[in-house]
Structure formats: structure tokens, C-alpha cells
Amino acid sequence: MLLGTYLVWFVWPSVAYYTVSGLGVENWYYGGNVPELSKRLALWSNTLAWPFQVLTFPLLFASLSGTRLDQLGLTTRRLGRNVLAGVVGMLALTPAVFGVYWLVRRLYELAGQHGIEKHALEVMAQQDLSTLEWVMLIFTATVAAPILEELSFRGVLQPWLASRRWGSHLAMLGALAIAVSFRWNDLLDAWPKGSKALATAGTPALFVLGLLPIYLLVCWRTRTPLGPAIFAASLLFACVHTSVWPTPVPLFVLAIGLGVLARRTRSLVGPIVLHGLFNAVSCVQLLMGW
């Protein structure tokens, strides 16, 4: 799993980035002088890397351990029922997730805090994008990201954690490490300024620590590693989005629903449909907000 994760989330994006740079896209397509050039190039590299990322886990696992596609949740069995489950799940979860996000934003406003960060989609939507860029943007948000993230977190990580009693503990530590790493420079800057500044900079880490008692309760109440695995995989999923704080808070709620759906249906079809539709609603919401 570690080899696959390294290839999917580090090697292929790097190869795609250097390929796009080597082809000189910023020169022959953009002329080298456009706003948010790095984010625009990320659209190209993400689109280029996606097929290789998606194929890595199935091919790698099949060659090393004989893992079948259906064992990763990639199955057409009960396809219609699973698609319907994804649609129903989206209708049920979307109001709750957006409600949590609105509540967190409102708390920040009441406290006079300035910790709300713009999503890359919101930033890109304010630019004068070409038709090709819009196609890549919508494809990435509604198709590429849901398939890749569900395969990685619900298809690979969650079952791996559930098969090891210590796996979810490791994932919780990983979530904390990711939350700290995203805010490391901010934490260093806040260190001499006192506890209030330090707490503000370390809000993502405090979020993880605040969920620790609930995680321990889940571990205590469940007799198998499945409940802790869903909880820990969901928190890890949320924390990889820490660069757009406070989205990890509502995304944790979404991820719990995705994890439960994947387990109940024993398929990734429902979670992918749910995730894709949720991202589509988010795209519309962000664009209308802008």
C-alpha cells in the first residue's frame, strides 16, 4: 500500500508537472504572463497524471498479491442499486455538510478571526479561463478527484486499516502529522507571539486532537477494527484538504458517510457517485457565490 500511495500521490504528479513544464505550456499556450499561472498549470498536470494514478493501485495490487478489481470495490454488481445509493446519500449528506461549513464560517466571523481560506476552484473561477481550462477544471472536480480519492481512501486505505487493529491508530497519527505539516511555518511564526497566536495557527491540529476522545469512544464501543478504520480514514481524508481551511471540518462529516456507504455496499460506485455529485454542487455553489 505504501508503494502505491507513493506512486499515486507523489511520483505521478511530479512526473506530470515536469512534463507540462518541459513541454513549455506556459509559453506556447499562455504566453508566460497570466494570473494564477501555477494553478492553471496544475490543471494540466492533474489531468495528465490522473489516468496513471487511477491505474496504479489495481495494476500494482494485481501483480503483487493477485487482488481483483471487485476486492477494491470496482465492480458492476448491483450497479443500479449502488448508483441510487450514491444519489440518495448525496441528497442526505449535502445539507448536513454545507450546514457544518456554514456554522464554522459563522463562528469565525463572530470571533473576528481571519482563518477562512479560498478554495482553488474559487480562485480559478475569478480568472478569464479558456474553454479547455473550464473542461479540465470541471472534469477534475466532478470526475477525476472523486474516482481517485474514493479508490485511494475507501477502496485501499479503509480496508487496509480495518484489517489491522493498530492501523487506525497509525492513521490518526498521520492525520495529526499532516495537520501540523500544513501549518508548520505558521506555527513557527506564531511561537513568539503567545498562546492565542499559536492556537490560531494550530487550529487544524487542534481539530484532530479535539476528535481524539470521540475516536477513543468508537474504539471502545466497537468490537472490530472497522469503526475506528472508517473514523481514522475519514479524518485522514479531511486533513489532506487542510490547505483550504476550514473545509476539513465539514469534509470529515462527508467522509464518514462515504466510508459507511462503501462498507455497506461493498462497492465504490455509490461513494464515487455521491462524491462526484457533491463536488458538482460545490462547484455551482462556489461559482454562484462568486
PDB file of C-alpha atoms in Angstrom, residues 77-192:
ATOM      1  CA  ARG A  77     -22.533  -5.894  -9.354  1.00  0.00           C
ATOM      2  CA  ARG A  78     -25.825  -4.278  -8.260  1.00  0.00           C
ATOM      3  CA  LEU A  79     -24.783  -1.253 -10.317  1.00  0.00           C
ATOM      4  CA  GLY A  80     -28.183   0.435 -10.445  1.00  0.00           C
ATOM      5  CA  ARG A  81     -28.778  -0.032  -6.731  1.00  0.00           C
ATOM      6  CA  ASN A  82     -25.356   1.362  -5.869  1.00  0.00           C
ATOM      7  CA  VAL A  83     -25.807   4.383  -8.140  1.00  0.00           C
ATOM      8  CA  LEU A  84     -29.147   5.060  -6.454  1.00  0.00           C
ATOM      9  CA  ALA A  85     -27.485   4.709  -3.051  1.00  0.00           C
ATOM     10  CA  GLY A  86     -24.953   7.352  -4.089  1.00  0.00           C
ATOM     11  CA  VAL A  87     -27.693   9.744  -5.213  1.00  0.00           C
ATOM     12  CA  VAL A  88     -29.692   9.245  -2.017  1.00  0.00           C
ATOM     13  CA  GLY A  89     -26.542   9.645   0.045  1.00  0.00           C
ATOM     14  CA  MET A  90     -25.761  12.928  -1.701  1.00  0.00           C
ATOM     15  CA  LEU A  91     -29.263  14.252  -1.026  1.00  0.00           C
ATOM     16  CA  ALA A  92     -28.987  13.290   2.636  1.00  0.00           C
ATOM     17  CA  LEU A  93     -25.415  14.398   3.300  1.00  0.00           C
ATOM     18  CA  THR A  94     -25.077  17.596   1.279  1.00  0.00           C
ATOM     19  CA  PRO A  95     -27.316  19.756   3.526  1.00  0.00           C
ATOM     20  CA  ALA A  96     -25.532  18.463   6.641  1.00  0.00           C
ATOM     21  CA  VAL A  97     -22.054  19.076   5.207  1.00  0.00           C
ATOM     22  CA  PHE A  98     -22.887  22.570   3.991  1.00  0.00           C
ATOM     23  CA  GLY A  99     -24.612  23.261   7.299  1.00  0.00           C
ATOM     24  CA  VAL A 100     -21.462  22.381   9.214  1.00  0.00           C
ATOM     25  CA  TYR A 101     -19.383  24.541   6.876  1.00  0.00           C
ATOM     26  CA  TRP A 102     -21.744  27.497   7.305  1.00  0.00           C
ATOM     27  CA  LEU A 103     -21.647  27.069  11.101  1.00  0.00           C
ATOM     28  CA  VAL A 104     -17.834  27.026  11.194  1.00  0.00           C
ATOM     29  CA  ARG A 105     -17.624  30.111   8.993  1.00  0.00           C
ATOM     30  CA  ARG A 106     -20.170  31.867  11.208  1.00  0.00           C
ATOM     31  CA  LEU A 107     -18.168  31.045  14.329  1.00  0.00           C
ATOM     32  CA  TYR A 108     -15.054  32.506  12.695  1.00  0.00           C
ATOM     33  CA  GLU A 109     -16.940  35.679  11.823  1.00  0.00           C
ATOM     34  CA  LEU A 110     -18.358  36.070  15.337  1.00  0.00           C
ATOM     35  CA  ALA A 111     -14.903  35.562  16.832  1.00  0.00           C
ATOM     36  CA  GLY A 112     -13.384  38.108  14.462  1.00  0.00           C
ATOM     37  CA  GLN A 113     -10.931  35.523  13.142  1.00  0.00           C
ATOM     38  CA  HIS A 114      -9.464  35.630   9.641  1.00  0.00           C
ATOM     39  CA  GLY A 115      -8.717  31.966   9.027  1.00  0.00           C
ATOM     40  CA  ILE A 116     -11.036  31.288   6.079  1.00  0.00           C
ATOM     41  CA  GLU A 117      -9.038  30.251   3.013  1.00  0.00           C
ATOM     42  CA  LYS A 118     -10.272  30.290  -0.579  1.00  0.00           C
ATOM     43  CA  HIS A 119     -10.592  27.057  -2.493  1.00  0.00           C
ATOM     44  CA  ALA A 120      -8.510  26.776  -5.665  1.00  0.00           C
ATOM     45  CA  LEU A 121     -11.743  26.481  -7.659  1.00  0.00           C
ATOM     46  CA  GLU A 122     -12.961  29.778  -6.250  1.00  0.00           C
ATOM     47  CA  VAL A 123      -9.679  31.439  -7.186  1.00  0.00           C
ATOM     48  CA  MET A 124      -9.693  29.948 -10.673  1.00  0.00           C
ATOM     49  CA  ALA A 125     -13.334  30.886 -11.272  1.00  0.00           C
ATOM     50  CA  GLN A 126     -12.367  34.538 -10.907  1.00  0.00           C
ATOM     51  CA  GLN A 127      -9.938  34.254 -13.807  1.00  0.00           C
ATOM     52  CA  ASP A 128     -10.661  34.568 -17.513  1.00  0.00           C
ATOM     53  CA  LEU A 129     -10.379  30.856 -18.264  1.00  0.00           C
ATOM     54  CA  SER A 130     -10.344  29.340 -21.717  1.00  0.00           C
ATOM     55  CA  THR A 131     -12.834  26.655 -22.768  1.00  0.00           C
ATOM     56  CA  LEU A 132     -10.157  23.970 -22.388  1.00  0.00           C
ATOM     57  CA  GLU A 133      -9.374  25.157 -18.867  1.00  0.00           C
ATOM     58  CA  TRP A 134     -13.043  25.050 -17.904  1.00  0.00           C
ATOM     59  CA  VAL A 135     -13.280  21.498 -19.233  1.00  0.00           C
ATOM     60  CA  MET A 136     -10.235  20.416 -17.218  1.00  0.00           C
ATOM     61  CA  LEU A 137     -11.494  22.224 -14.117  1.00  0.00           C
ATOM     62  CA  ILE A 138     -14.953  20.641 -14.179  1.00  0.00           C
ATOM     63  CA  PHE A 139     -13.541  17.222 -15.096  1.00  0.00           C
ATOM     64  CA  THR A 140     -11.060  17.353 -12.223  1.00  0.00           C
ATOM     65  CA  ALA A 141     -13.674  18.389  -9.677  1.00  0.00           C
ATOM     66  CA  THR A 142     -16.553  16.123 -10.653  1.00  0.00           C
ATOM     67  CA  VAL A 143     -14.878  13.046 -12.163  1.00  0.00           C
ATOM     68  CA  ALA A 144     -11.137  12.767 -11.629  1.00  0.00           C
ATOM     69  CA  ALA A 145     -10.950  13.709  -7.939  1.00  0.00           C
ATOM     70  CA  PRO A 146     -13.951  11.592  -6.813  1.00  0.00           C
ATOM     71  CA  ILE A 147     -12.687   8.455  -8.586  1.00  0.00           C
ATOM     72  CA  LEU A 148      -9.089   8.830  -7.429  1.00  0.00           C
ATOM     73  CA  GLU A 149      -9.904   9.801  -3.835  1.00  0.00           C
ATOM     74  CA  GLU A 150     -12.524   7.088  -3.369  1.00  0.00           C
ATOM     75  CA  LEU A 151     -10.175   4.461  -4.779  1.00  0.00           C
ATOM     76  CA  SER A 152      -7.375   5.672  -2.502  1.00  0.00           C
ATOM     77  CA  PHE A 153      -9.275   6.257   0.747  1.00  0.00           C
ATOM     78  CA  ARG A 154     -12.316   3.974   0.642  1.00  0.00           C
ATOM     79  CA  GLY A 155     -11.014   1.312  -1.765  1.00  0.00           C
ATOM     80  CA  VAL A 156      -7.452   0.880  -0.449  1.00  0.00           C
ATOM     81  CA  LEU A 157      -6.831   2.703   2.837  1.00  0.00           C
ATOM     82  CA  GLN A 158     -10.028   1.926   4.747  1.00  0.00           C
ATOM     83  CA  PRO A 159      -9.917  -1.875   4.193  1.00  0.00           C
ATOM     84  CA  TRP A 160      -6.184  -1.869   4.967  1.00  0.00           C
ATOM     85  CA  LEU A 161      -6.816  -0.113   8.284  1.00  0.00           C
ATOM     86  CA  ALA A 162      -9.730  -2.406   9.092  1.00  0.00           C
ATOM     87  CA  SER A 163      -7.529  -5.477   8.666  1.00  0.00           C
ATOM     88  CA  ARG A 164      -5.093  -4.300  11.362  1.00  0.00           C
ATOM     89  CA  ARG A 165      -6.026  -3.392  14.928  1.00  0.00           C
ATOM     90  CA  TRP A 166      -3.247  -0.822  15.069  1.00  0.00           C
ATOM     91  CA  GLY A 167      -3.946   0.553  11.592  1.00  0.00           C
ATOM     92  CA  SER A 168      -6.442   3.194  12.636  1.00  0.00           C
ATOM     93  CA  HIS A 169      -4.090   4.434  15.377  1.00  0.00           C
ATOM     94  CA  LEU A 170      -1.413   4.948  12.730  1.00  0.00           C
ATOM     95  CA  ALA A 171      -3.869   6.835  10.522  1.00  0.00           C
ATOM     96  CA  MET A 172      -4.812   9.133  13.418  1.00  0.00           C
ATOM     97  CA  LEU A 173      -1.144   9.958  13.934  1.00  0.00           C
ATOM     98  CA  GLY A 174      -0.846  10.551  10.203  1.00  0.00           C
ATOM     99  CA  ALA A 175      -3.787  12.951  10.275  1.00  0.00           C
ATOM    100  CA  LEU A 176      -2.168  14.917  13.098  1.00  0.00           C
ATOM    101  CA  ALA A 177       1.170  14.978  11.271  1.00  0.00           C
ATOM    102  CA  ILE A 178      -0.470  16.268   8.098  1.00  0.00           C
ATOM    103  CA  ALA A 179      -2.388  18.952  10.008  1.00  0.00           C
ATOM    104  CA  VAL A 180       0.840  20.131  11.659  1.00  0.00           C
ATOM    105  CA  SER A 181       2.898  19.998   8.453  1.00  0.00           C
ATOM    106  CA  PHE A 182       0.423  22.191   6.564  1.00  0.00           C
ATOM    107  CA  ARG A 183       0.731  24.828   9.293  1.00  0.00           C
ATOM    108  CA  TRP A 184       4.387  24.344  10.250  1.00  0.00           C
ATOM    109  CA  ASN A 185       5.617  27.741   9.050  1.00  0.00           C
ATOM    110  CA  ASP A 186       2.630  29.459  10.642  1.00  0.00           C
ATOM    111  CA  LEU A 187       3.336  27.661  13.925  1.00  0.00           C
ATOM    112  CA  LEU A 188       6.957  28.792  13.857  1.00  0.00           C
ATOM    113  CA  ASP A 189       5.903  32.389  13.220  1.00  0.00           C
ATOM    114  CA  ALA A 190       3.277  32.246  15.975  1.00  0.00           C
ATOM    115  CA  TRP A 191       5.542  30.688  18.590  1.00  0.00           C
ATOM    116  CA  PRO A 192       6.997  34.013  19.898  1.00  0.00           C
TER     117      PRO A 192
END
